[in-house]
Tab-separated table of C-alpha atoms in Angstrom:
chain	number	residue	atom	x	y	z
A	1	MET	CA	12.855	24.848	-15.349
A	2	LYS	CA	12.090	28.295	-16.576
A	3	LYS	CA	10.214	30.739	-14.403
A	4	LEU	CA	6.643	31.556	-15.274
A	5	LEU	CA	6.350	35.285	-15.783
A	6	ASN	CA	3.218	37.344	-15.791
A	7	THR	CA	0.762	37.967	-18.594
A	8	LEU	CA	-0.635	41.390	-19.318
A	9	PHE	CA	-4.240	41.454	-20.514
A	10	ILE	CA	-5.623	44.584	-22.119
A	11	THR	CA	-9.383	44.511	-22.217
A	12	GLN	CA	-10.153	48.062	-23.335
A	13	PRO	CA	-10.499	48.545	-27.091
A	14	ASP	CA	-8.790	51.944	-27.358
A	15	VAL	CA	-5.424	51.439	-25.697
A	16	TYR	CA	-2.268	51.881	-27.722
A	17	LEU	CA	0.905	50.045	-26.732
A	18	SER	CA	4.238	51.743	-27.185
A	19	LEU	CA	7.793	51.172	-26.134
A	20	ASP	CA	9.876	53.385	-23.885
A	21	GLY	CA	13.246	51.982	-22.898
A	22	ASP	CA	12.432	48.540	-21.537
A	23	ASN	CA	8.903	49.492	-20.599
A	24	VAL	CA	5.575	49.078	-22.257
A	25	VAL	CA	3.611	52.325	-22.073
A	26	LEU	CA	-0.156	52.103	-22.329
A	27	LEU	CA	-1.675	55.134	-24.005
A	28	LYS	CA	-5.330	56.042	-24.148
A	29	GLU	CA	-6.066	59.061	-26.336
A	30	GLN	CA	-2.503	60.328	-25.877
A	31	GLU	CA	-2.830	59.985	-22.128
A	32	LYS	CA	-0.629	57.637	-20.179
A	33	LEU	CA	-2.552	54.845	-18.475
A	34	GLY	CA	0.494	53.182	-17.062
A	35	ARG	CA	3.914	51.771	-17.710
A	36	LEU	CA	5.279	48.346	-16.915
A	37	PRO	CA	8.810	46.982	-17.112
A	38	LEU	CA	8.788	44.255	-19.765
A	39	HIS	CA	11.174	41.863	-18.046
A	40	ASN	CA	8.325	40.821	-15.750
A	41	LEU	CA	6.138	39.769	-18.676
A	42	GLU	CA	5.861	36.512	-20.535
A	43	SER	CA	3.073	37.457	-22.884
A	44	ILE	CA	0.664	40.229	-23.731
A	45	VAL	CA	-2.893	39.560	-24.808
A	46	ALA	CA	-4.819	42.496	-26.265
A	47	PHE	CA	-8.581	42.404	-26.803
A	48	GLY	CA	-10.180	44.695	-29.356
A	49	TYR	CA	-8.517	46.412	-32.245
A	50	THR	CA	-5.722	47.724	-30.096
A	51	GLY	CA	-2.676	49.128	-31.792
A	52	ALA	CA	0.948	48.647	-30.964
A	53	SER	CA	3.971	50.484	-32.253
A	54	PRO	CA	6.315	48.605	-34.588
A	55	ALA	CA	9.203	49.261	-32.212
A	56	PHE	CA	7.243	47.592	-29.450
A	57	MET	CA	6.377	44.589	-31.616
A	58	GLY	CA	10.033	44.291	-32.565
A	59	TYR	CA	11.103	44.347	-28.944
A	60	CYS	CA	8.596	41.631	-28.026
A	61	ALA	CA	9.589	39.437	-30.959
A	62	ASP	CA	13.214	39.842	-30.025
A	63	ARG	CA	12.774	38.911	-26.367
A	64	ASN	CA	10.319	36.071	-26.970
A	65	ILE	CA	7.435	37.885	-25.349
A	66	SER	CA	4.349	36.614	-27.106
A	67	LEU	CA	2.075	39.361	-28.335
A	68	VAL	CA	-1.425	38.265	-29.322
A	69	PHE	CA	-4.349	40.258	-30.640
A	70	LEU	CA	-7.900	38.997	-30.157
A	71	THR	CA	-11.231	40.582	-31.024
A	72	MET	CA	-13.396	41.868	-28.187
A	73	SER	CA	-15.286	38.562	-28.189
A	74	GLY	CA	-12.037	36.634	-27.844
A	75	ARG	CA	-11.592	35.414	-31.410
A	76	PHE	CA	-8.044	35.124	-32.580
A	77	LEU	CA	-6.782	37.902	-34.863
A	78	ALA	CA	-3.001	37.817	-35.004
A	79	ARG	CA	0.177	36.855	-33.228
A	80	VAL	CA	3.484	38.627	-33.559
A	81	ILE	CA	6.361	36.298	-34.318
A	82	GLY	CA	9.950	37.344	-34.853
A	83	ALA	CA	12.596	35.867	-37.068
A	84	SER	CA	12.757	32.074	-36.749
A	85	LYS	CA	15.585	31.344	-34.427
A	86	GLY	CA	16.756	28.253	-32.692
A	87	ASN	CA	17.257	24.917	-34.187
A	88	VAL	CA	16.949	24.359	-37.953
A	89	VAL	CA	17.849	20.706	-37.579
A	90	LEU	CA	15.019	20.175	-35.134
A	91	ARG	CA	12.507	21.923	-37.381
A	92	LYS	CA	13.601	19.940	-40.425
A	93	LYS	CA	13.133	16.731	-38.485
A	94	GLN	CA	9.672	17.926	-37.541
A	95	TYR	CA	8.773	18.587	-41.212
A	96	LEU	CA	10.191	15.245	-42.262
A	97	LEU	CA	8.123	13.358	-39.701
A	98	SER	CA	4.972	15.297	-40.477
A	99	GLU	CA	5.246	14.286	-44.155
A	100	ASN	CA	5.234	10.623	-43.204
A	101	GLU	CA	1.716	9.501	-42.255
A	102	SER	CA	2.598	6.432	-40.226
A	103	LEU	CA	5.383	8.134	-38.273
A	104	SER	CA	3.046	11.074	-37.603
A	105	ALA	CA	0.447	8.667	-36.324
A	106	LYS	CA	2.902	7.234	-33.835
A	107	ILE	CA	3.382	10.652	-32.297
A	108	ALA	CA	-0.225	11.719	-32.707
A	109	ARG	CA	-1.570	8.691	-30.843
A	110	ASN	CA	0.270	9.762	-27.729
A	111	PHE	CA	-1.554	13.102	-27.756
A	112	ILE	CA	-4.817	11.197	-27.947
A	113	VAL	CA	-3.842	8.736	-25.232
A	114	GLY	CA	-3.137	11.727	-23.008
A	115	LYS	CA	-6.447	13.318	-23.882
A	116	ILE	CA	-8.527	10.209	-23.215
A	117	PHE	CA	-6.637	9.356	-20.051
A	118	ASN	CA	-7.246	12.824	-18.650
A	119	HIS	CA	-10.923	12.740	-19.597
A	120	LYS	CA	-11.284	9.358	-17.947
A	121	TRP	CA	-9.636	10.671	-14.830
A	122	MET	CA	-11.995	13.645	-14.703
A	123	ILE	CA	-14.956	11.289	-14.950
A	124	GLU	CA	-13.607	8.975	-12.260
A	125	ARG	CA	-12.903	11.887	-9.978
A	126	MET	CA	-16.442	13.238	-10.412
A	127	THR	CA	-18.000	9.878	-9.558
A	128	ARG	CA	-15.875	9.647	-6.451
A	129	ASP	CA	-16.643	13.180	-5.274
A	130	TYR	CA	-20.368	13.395	-6.098
A	131	PRO	CA	-21.755	9.834	-6.104
A	132	LEU	CA	-25.216	11.023	-5.070
A	133	ARG	CA	-25.623	13.773	-7.612
A	134	LEU	CA	-24.551	11.994	-10.764
A	135	ASN	CA	-25.684	9.031	-12.749
A	136	VAL	CA	-22.885	6.819	-11.482
A	137	ASP	CA	-23.703	3.845	-13.706
A	138	GLN	CA	-23.512	5.982	-16.821
A	139	PHE	CA	-20.242	7.533	-15.672
A	140	LYS	CA	-18.690	4.133	-14.973
A	141	GLU	CA	-19.835	2.870	-18.334
A	142	VAL	CA	-18.241	5.778	-20.182
A	143	SER	CA	-15.076	5.404	-18.158
A	144	GLN	CA	-14.794	1.776	-19.226
A	145	HIS	CA	-15.594	2.683	-22.800
A	146	LEU	CA	-12.767	5.234	-22.733
A	147	SER	CA	-10.388	2.615	-21.353
A	148	SER	CA	-11.155	0.273	-24.219
A	149	ILE	CA	-10.733	3.040	-26.814
A	150	MET	CA	-7.433	3.930	-25.190
A	151	MET	CA	-6.218	0.349	-25.757
A	152	ASP	CA	-6.984	0.658	-29.472
A	153	VAL	CA	-5.369	4.094	-29.685
A	154	ARG	CA	-2.132	2.852	-28.176
A	155	VAL	CA	-1.478	0.473	-31.047
A	156	CYS	CA	-3.112	2.499	-33.815
A	157	GLU	CA	-0.787	3.392	-36.676
A	158	ASP	CA	-3.255	4.951	-39.052
A	159	LEU	CA	-4.121	8.635	-38.829
A	160	GLU	CA	-7.654	8.300	-40.192
A	161	ARG	CA	-8.526	5.549	-37.745
A	162	LEU	CA	-6.953	7.583	-34.945
A	163	ARG	CA	-9.249	10.487	-35.743
A	164	GLY	CA	-12.195	8.119	-35.676
A	165	LEU	CA	-11.251	6.767	-32.258
A	166	GLU	CA	-10.680	10.283	-30.970
A	167	GLY	CA	-14.123	11.293	-32.206
A	168	GLN	CA	-15.753	8.327	-30.461
A	169	ALA	CA	-14.049	9.179	-27.199
A	170	ALA	CA	-15.009	12.834	-27.504
A	171	VAL	CA	-18.670	12.008	-28.097
A	172	SER	CA	-18.970	9.844	-25.000
A	173	TYR	CA	-17.088	12.361	-22.870
A	174	ASN	CA	-19.158	15.305	-24.124
A	175	ALA	CA	-22.324	13.416	-23.217
A	176	LEU	CA	-21.274	13.665	-19.574
A	177	LEU	CA	-20.084	17.243	-19.554
A	178	ASP	CA	-23.570	18.585	-18.872
A	179	GLN	CA	-23.853	16.439	-15.736
A	180	MET	CA	-20.562	17.785	-14.454
A	181	ILE	CA	-22.209	21.182	-14.150
A	182	LEU	CA	-23.492	20.955	-10.609
A	183	GLN	CA	-24.571	24.504	-9.886
A	184	GLN	CA	-26.653	27.167	-11.642
A	185	LYS	CA	-28.230	24.488	-13.806
A	186	GLU	CA	-30.967	26.791	-15.096
A	187	HIS	CA	-28.474	29.020	-16.912
A	188	PHE	CA	-25.563	26.752	-17.672
A	189	HIS	CA	-25.938	23.581	-19.672
A	190	PHE	CA	-23.867	21.825	-22.248
A	191	ARG	CA	-25.582	20.076	-25.139
A	192	ILE	CA	-23.249	20.304	-28.061
A	193	ARG	CA	-20.053	22.160	-28.751
A	194	SER	CA	-20.796	25.231	-30.857
A	195	ARG	CA	-18.299	27.771	-32.066
A	196	ARG	CA	-18.098	30.663	-34.496
A	197	PRO	CA	-20.214	31.831	-32.826
A	198	PRO	CA	-20.699	30.019	-29.514
A	199	LEU	CA	-24.439	29.645	-28.963
A	200	ASP	CA	-24.681	29.333	-25.176
A	201	ASN	CA	-22.967	30.465	-21.988
A	202	VAL	CA	-20.829	27.369	-21.544
A	203	ASN	CA	-19.634	27.377	-25.135
A	204	ALA	CA	-18.756	31.068	-24.892
A	205	MET	CA	-16.448	30.313	-21.981
A	206	LEU	CA	-15.005	27.182	-23.562
A	207	SER	CA	-14.130	29.144	-26.691
A	208	LEU	CA	-12.248	31.773	-24.724
A	209	ALA	CA	-10.435	29.165	-22.634
A	210	TYR	CA	-9.367	27.209	-25.733
A	211	THR	CA	-8.144	30.372	-27.435
A	212	LEU	CA	-6.006	31.320	-24.442
A	213	LEU	CA	-4.645	27.798	-24.113
A	214	ALA	CA	-3.861	27.565	-27.836
A	215	ASN	CA	-1.908	30.812	-27.675
A	216	ASP	CA	0.052	29.679	-24.639
A	217	THR	CA	0.845	26.384	-26.327
A	218	ALA	CA	1.876	27.989	-29.602
A	219	SER	CA	4.301	30.333	-27.821
A	220	ALA	CA	5.688	27.440	-25.781
A	221	LEU	CA	6.393	25.489	-28.982
A	222	GLU	CA	8.064	28.485	-30.593
A	223	ALA	CA	10.130	28.942	-27.445
A	224	VAL	CA	11.677	25.470	-27.715
A	225	GLY	CA	12.374	25.947	-31.435
A	226	LEU	CA	9.526	23.965	-32.982
A	227	ASP	CA	7.225	25.209	-35.725
A	228	ALA	CA	3.770	25.587	-34.183
A	229	TYR	CA	2.142	25.460	-37.625
A	230	VAL	CA	3.261	21.979	-38.680
A	231	GLY	CA	1.254	19.325	-36.888
A	232	PHE	CA	1.084	15.564	-36.778
A	233	LEU	CA	-2.552	14.872	-36.004
A	234	HIS	CA	-3.900	18.141	-37.383
A	235	ARG	CA	-2.707	18.474	-40.961
A	236	ASP	CA	-1.279	21.665	-42.390
A	237	ARG	CA	-3.684	24.436	-43.159
A	238	PRO	CA	-2.618	28.016	-43.793
A	239	GLY	CA	-2.894	30.135	-40.689
A	240	ARG	CA	-3.658	27.290	-38.326
A	241	ALA	CA	-1.200	26.466	-35.561
A	242	SER	CA	-1.659	22.715	-36.057
A	243	LEU	CA	1.052	21.521	-33.710
A	244	ALA	CA	-0.275	23.773	-30.966
A	245	LEU	CA	-3.682	22.151	-31.443
A	246	ASP	CA	-2.033	18.714	-31.299
A	247	VAL	CA	-0.244	19.357	-28.024
A	248	MET	CA	-3.320	21.062	-26.661
A	249	GLU	CA	-5.493	17.950	-27.095
A	250	GLU	CA	-4.312	16.392	-23.878
A	251	LEU	CA	-4.825	19.631	-21.954
A	252	ARG	CA	-8.294	20.534	-23.208
A	253	GLY	CA	-10.248	18.574	-20.632
A	254	ILE	CA	-7.981	18.789	-17.669
A	255	TYR	CA	-7.029	22.423	-18.154
A	256	ALA	CA	-9.725	24.300	-20.048
A	257	ASP	CA	-12.927	22.297	-19.446
A	258	LYS	CA	-12.115	21.839	-15.787
A	259	PHE	CA	-11.408	25.554	-15.439
A	260	VAL	CA	-14.765	26.475	-16.974
A	261	LEU	CA	-16.579	23.937	-14.785
A	262	THR	CA	-14.925	25.409	-11.699
A	263	LEU	CA	-16.046	28.918	-12.639
A	264	ILE	CA	-19.636	27.722	-12.897
A	265	ASN	CA	-19.668	25.358	-9.932
A	266	LYS	CA	-18.025	27.869	-7.617
A	267	LYS	CA	-20.420	30.546	-8.909
A	268	ILE	CA	-17.616	32.837	-9.956
A	269	VAL	CA	-19.642	33.633	-13.083
A	270	ASN	CA	-23.417	33.894	-13.297
A	271	HIS	CA	-25.958	34.369	-16.058
A	272	GLU	CA	-25.708	38.171	-15.905
A	273	ASP	CA	-22.168	37.881	-17.228
A	274	PHE	CA	-23.348	36.994	-20.733
A	275	LEU	CA	-24.841	38.973	-23.587
A	276	HIS	CA	-27.127	37.308	-26.097
A	277	LYS	CA	-26.942	38.760	-29.588
A	278	GLU	CA	-29.683	38.737	-32.209
A	279	ASN	CA	-27.950	36.081	-34.290
A	280	GLY	CA	-27.893	33.697	-31.348
A	281	ALA	CA	-24.265	34.323	-30.485
A	282	VAL	CA	-23.393	34.530	-26.810
A	283	ILE	CA	-20.498	36.668	-25.653
A	284	MET	CA	-19.130	37.558	-22.258
A	285	THR	CA	-19.481	41.081	-20.910
A	286	ASP	CA	-16.338	43.138	-20.350
A	287	GLU	CA	-16.609	42.720	-16.588
A	288	ALA	CA	-17.046	38.971	-16.917
A	289	ARG	CA	-14.041	38.696	-19.188
A	290	LYS	CA	-11.934	40.452	-16.553
A	291	LYS	CA	-13.080	37.979	-13.897
A	292	PHE	CA	-12.378	35.147	-16.289
A	293	LEU	CA	-8.860	36.344	-17.052
A	294	ALA	CA	-8.018	36.982	-13.402
A	295	ALA	CA	-9.106	33.453	-12.505
A	296	TRP	CA	-7.188	32.071	-15.491
A	297	GLN	CA	-4.058	33.884	-14.393
A	298	ASN	CA	-4.414	32.577	-10.848
A	299	LYS	CA	-4.843	29.040	-12.146
A	300	LYS	CA	-1.617	29.422	-14.109
A	301	GLN	CA	0.254	30.303	-10.924
A	302	GLU	CA	-0.859	27.145	-9.089
A	303	LYS	CA	1.960	24.711	-8.448
A	304	ILE	CA	1.782	21.058	-9.449
A	305	THR	CA	4.259	18.226	-9.761
A	306	HIS	CA	4.722	17.273	-13.374
A	307	PRO	CA	3.805	13.562	-13.622
A	308	TYR	CA	6.627	12.699	-15.998
A	309	LEU	CA	9.389	15.128	-15.060
A	310	GLY	CA	8.650	14.851	-11.352
A	311	GLU	CA	9.508	18.511	-11.014
A	312	LYS	CA	7.461	21.185	-9.285
A	313	ILE	CA	6.180	23.619	-11.867
A	314	SER	CA	3.203	25.920	-12.199
A	315	TRP	CA	0.166	24.993	-14.311
A	316	GLY	CA	1.065	27.773	-16.717
A	317	LEU	CA	4.319	26.025	-17.594
A	318	VAL	CA	2.702	22.702	-18.508
A	319	PRO	CA	2.443	23.565	-22.239
A	320	TYR	CA	6.100	24.564	-22.143
A	321	ALA	CA	7.130	21.314	-20.430
A	322	GLN	CA	5.213	19.296	-23.032
A	323	ALA	CA	6.805	21.259	-25.862
A	324	LEU	CA	10.195	20.513	-24.364
A	325	LEU	CA	9.454	16.794	-24.157
A	326	LEU	CA	8.186	16.761	-27.733
A	327	ALA	CA	11.393	18.421	-28.912
A	328	ARG	CA	13.394	15.801	-27.050
A	329	HIS	CA	11.465	13.046	-28.763
A	330	LEU	CA	12.038	14.585	-32.193
A	331	ARG	CA	15.734	14.730	-31.410
A	332	ASN	CA	15.642	11.021	-30.523
A	333	ASP	CA	16.572	11.718	-26.918
A	334	LEU	CA	13.306	10.065	-25.876
A	335	ASP	CA	11.894	6.941	-27.519
A	336	GLU	CA	8.343	8.219	-27.336
A	337	TYR	CA	6.573	11.450	-26.590
A	338	PRO	CA	5.328	11.215	-22.999
A	339	PRO	CA	1.832	12.711	-22.786
A	340	PHE	CA	0.744	14.713	-19.771
A	341	LEU	CA	-1.106	12.107	-17.726
A	342	TRP	CA	-2.666	13.952	-14.837
A	343	LYS	CA	-4.111	12.149	-11.891
B	1	MET	CA	12.483	39.207	-5.454
B	2	LEU	CA	11.495	42.764	-4.749
B	3	VAL	CA	14.192	45.398	-4.418
B	4	LEU	CA	13.479	48.892	-3.250
B	5	ILE	CA	15.845	51.481	-4.688
B	6	THR	CA	16.146	55.001	-3.393
B	7	TYR	CA	18.623	57.611	-4.495
B	8	ASP	CA	19.828	61.106	-3.786
B	9	VAL	CA	21.624	62.760	-6.639
B	10	SER	CA	23.051	66.216	-6.095
B	11	THR	CA	21.580	68.597	-8.680
B	12	VAL	CA	23.579	71.764	-7.980
B	13	SER	CA	25.555	71.383	-11.200
B	14	SER	CA	24.249	70.596	-14.671
B	15	ALA	CA	26.310	67.399	-14.611
B	16	GLY	CA	24.361	66.398	-11.489
B	17	GLN	CA	21.037	67.041	-13.200
B	18	ARG	CA	22.211	64.847	-16.051
B	19	ARG	CA	23.127	62.065	-13.621
B	20	LEU	CA	19.715	62.315	-11.958
B	21	ARG	CA	17.929	61.894	-15.261
B	22	ARG	CA	20.077	58.931	-16.215
B	23	VAL	CA	19.581	57.211	-12.859
B	24	SER	CA	15.826	57.577	-13.040
B	25	LYS	CA	15.798	56.286	-16.604
B	26	VAL	CA	17.722	53.141	-15.697
B	27	CYS	CA	15.522	52.502	-12.672
B	28	GLN	CA	12.438	52.928	-14.804
B	29	ASN	CA	13.597	50.178	-17.107
B	30	TYR	CA	13.653	47.727	-14.227
B	31	GLY	CA	10.742	48.702	-12.041
B	32	GLN	CA	8.024	51.145	-11.264
B	33	ARG	CA	8.355	54.547	-9.662
B	34	VAL	CA	6.402	54.551	-6.429
B	35	GLN	CA	7.514	57.983	-5.201
B	36	ASN	CA	9.994	60.588	-6.410
B	37	SER	CA	13.435	58.946	-6.256
B	38	VAL	CA	11.933	55.676	-5.009
B	39	PHE	CA	11.554	52.614	-7.207
B	40	GLU	CA	10.200	49.118	-6.643
B	41	CYS	CA	11.761	46.504	-8.910
B	42	VAL	CA	10.756	42.850	-9.228
B	43	VAL	CA	14.003	41.297	-10.482
B	44	ASP	CA	15.985	38.088	-10.238
B	45	ALA	CA	19.519	37.943	-8.867
B	46	ALA	CA	21.178	38.414	-12.265
B	47	GLN	CA	19.007	41.347	-13.228
B	48	PHE	CA	19.667	42.909	-9.839
B	49	ALA	CA	23.429	42.615	-10.337
B	50	THR	CA	23.286	44.294	-13.769
B	51	LEU	CA	21.027	47.023	-12.476
B	52	LYS	CA	23.382	47.733	-9.608
B	53	LEU	CA	26.395	47.940	-11.923
B	54	LYS	CA	24.588	50.254	-14.310
B	55	LEU	CA	23.644	52.610	-11.500
B	56	MET	CA	27.095	52.554	-9.938
B	57	ASP	CA	28.490	53.563	-13.310
B	58	ILE	CA	26.346	56.656	-13.463
B	59	ILE	CA	26.544	58.182	-10.009
B	60	ASP	CA	29.326	60.227	-8.483
B	61	PRO	CA	30.100	58.572	-5.137
B	62	ASP	CA	31.425	61.833	-3.677
B	63	GLN	CA	28.151	63.690	-4.107
B	64	ASP	CA	25.340	61.155	-4.617
B	65	SER	CA	23.981	58.178	-2.708
B	66	LEU	CA	22.139	55.019	-3.620
B	67	ARG	CA	20.311	52.614	-1.319
B	68	PHE	CA	19.079	49.110	-2.121
B	69	TYR	CA	16.590	47.362	0.173
B	70	GLN	CA	16.153	43.699	-0.642
B	71	LEU	CA	12.710	42.555	0.396
B	72	GLY	CA	13.021	38.981	-0.847
B	73	ASN	CA	10.363	36.845	-2.484
B	74	ASN	CA	7.719	37.152	0.204
B	75	TYR	CA	7.481	40.884	0.086
B	76	LYS	CA	3.710	41.222	-0.046
B	77	ASN	CA	3.217	41.466	3.722
B	78	LYS	CA	6.185	43.784	4.128
B	79	VAL	CA	4.805	46.651	2.087
B	80	GLU	CA	1.955	48.843	3.205
B	81	HIS	CA	0.630	51.712	1.184
B	82	ILE	CA	-1.383	54.691	2.403
B	83	GLY	CA	-2.616	57.496	0.202
B	84	VAL	CA	-2.647	58.132	-3.515
B	85	LYS	CA	-0.886	56.417	-6.424
B	86	GLU	CA	-0.890	52.819	-5.302
B	87	SER	CA	1.611	50.716	-7.245
B	88	LEU	CA	0.632	47.807	-9.510
B	89	ASP	CA	1.158	44.267	-8.273
B	90	LEU	CA	3.506	43.010	-10.977
B	91	GLU	CA	3.054	39.359	-10.063
B	92	GLY	CA	-0.724	39.307	-9.647
B	93	PRO	CA	-3.192	39.220	-12.541
B	94	LEU	CA	-2.516	42.208	-14.809
B	95	ILE	CA	-5.760	43.218	-16.455
B	96	LEU	CA	-6.225	46.713	-17.790
């Protein structure tokens, strides 16, 4: 398995990235902030309207270092992708399958099975760990409900119906998310998912976590030679990395939601870390974003055993492992796409 | 793994000065300069082998010297820094 390299986050808006030899040089008003050898880096995430020299972008594209630009509030701006390399045959197969609704559904349902399974596990785990602080009956009920939806999903061959089932599962899971927040209740609560802009503290963090995860997944898919923009569950839309969103479904709860819950429950963030704008939007302060990214990076370094591969990998490589398995399925090396079932 | 590279390149002749510049340039591509003529490089075995070959190509073994200290993967408790210009931890969270 490939080694997980580091990610460089740039959180200041006025830093320019340039190339010198095999180093990235960070310039602030013509002054050198620092230089880093690029062979230690897997990806670079720049917040704010940071510039980068074309030579640097070319180098990153060439070496498969993902270079992503986000706005200061963490909204996606652009990703630098080089010439499509790798496997044409694999990509053509992907396009062919995505054109066929019922074949797409067969792949898409496995993403959803993974998603619901992981949500169910999170709920079960919470009831086991905090039986006195939660409404156990409600949790058990939802868990059973998810199990029954999962049965339907496993045999579903229609994309529209699949979306309906996914929506049902999401609604009952979201209803419990607020109860999973155990600490700092007065400032952190989850009622409804809001985005563009996020309207409360929890949604602000969820948005950032999903953006980071989507970027990681998209680069993982590109790395194994798939087209991140052609999805099975999510249909094609210009500028949307549909396949990345597909693969991400199973990781949303277990990776992103759980990460945000941990930040709140361990009091790593508090209410002073958020700014409330006049239009109701909530964004994280610069300091808070740094804490968030540091914790995110540490989470990525944590080692787990992949439930399907049985290999020890770090959390940060999970999107890559899933991309690899998906590619194997498209090549007919695997009969079905094995979702990431985490327990 | 972390490799510490130190070098002494004789600069009495202009050819020596040229070698010094080239050595430092190659080292810079693989790691960070922690002191004059001292570099810390986080590399894997293959990268280390290429780096070593590149450097051996440049230096003049009659006048210059190169030293490689291999600190392995668990180098964090082997390095202590006192004073200015602390180096970046290339494997920890990089947030600037």
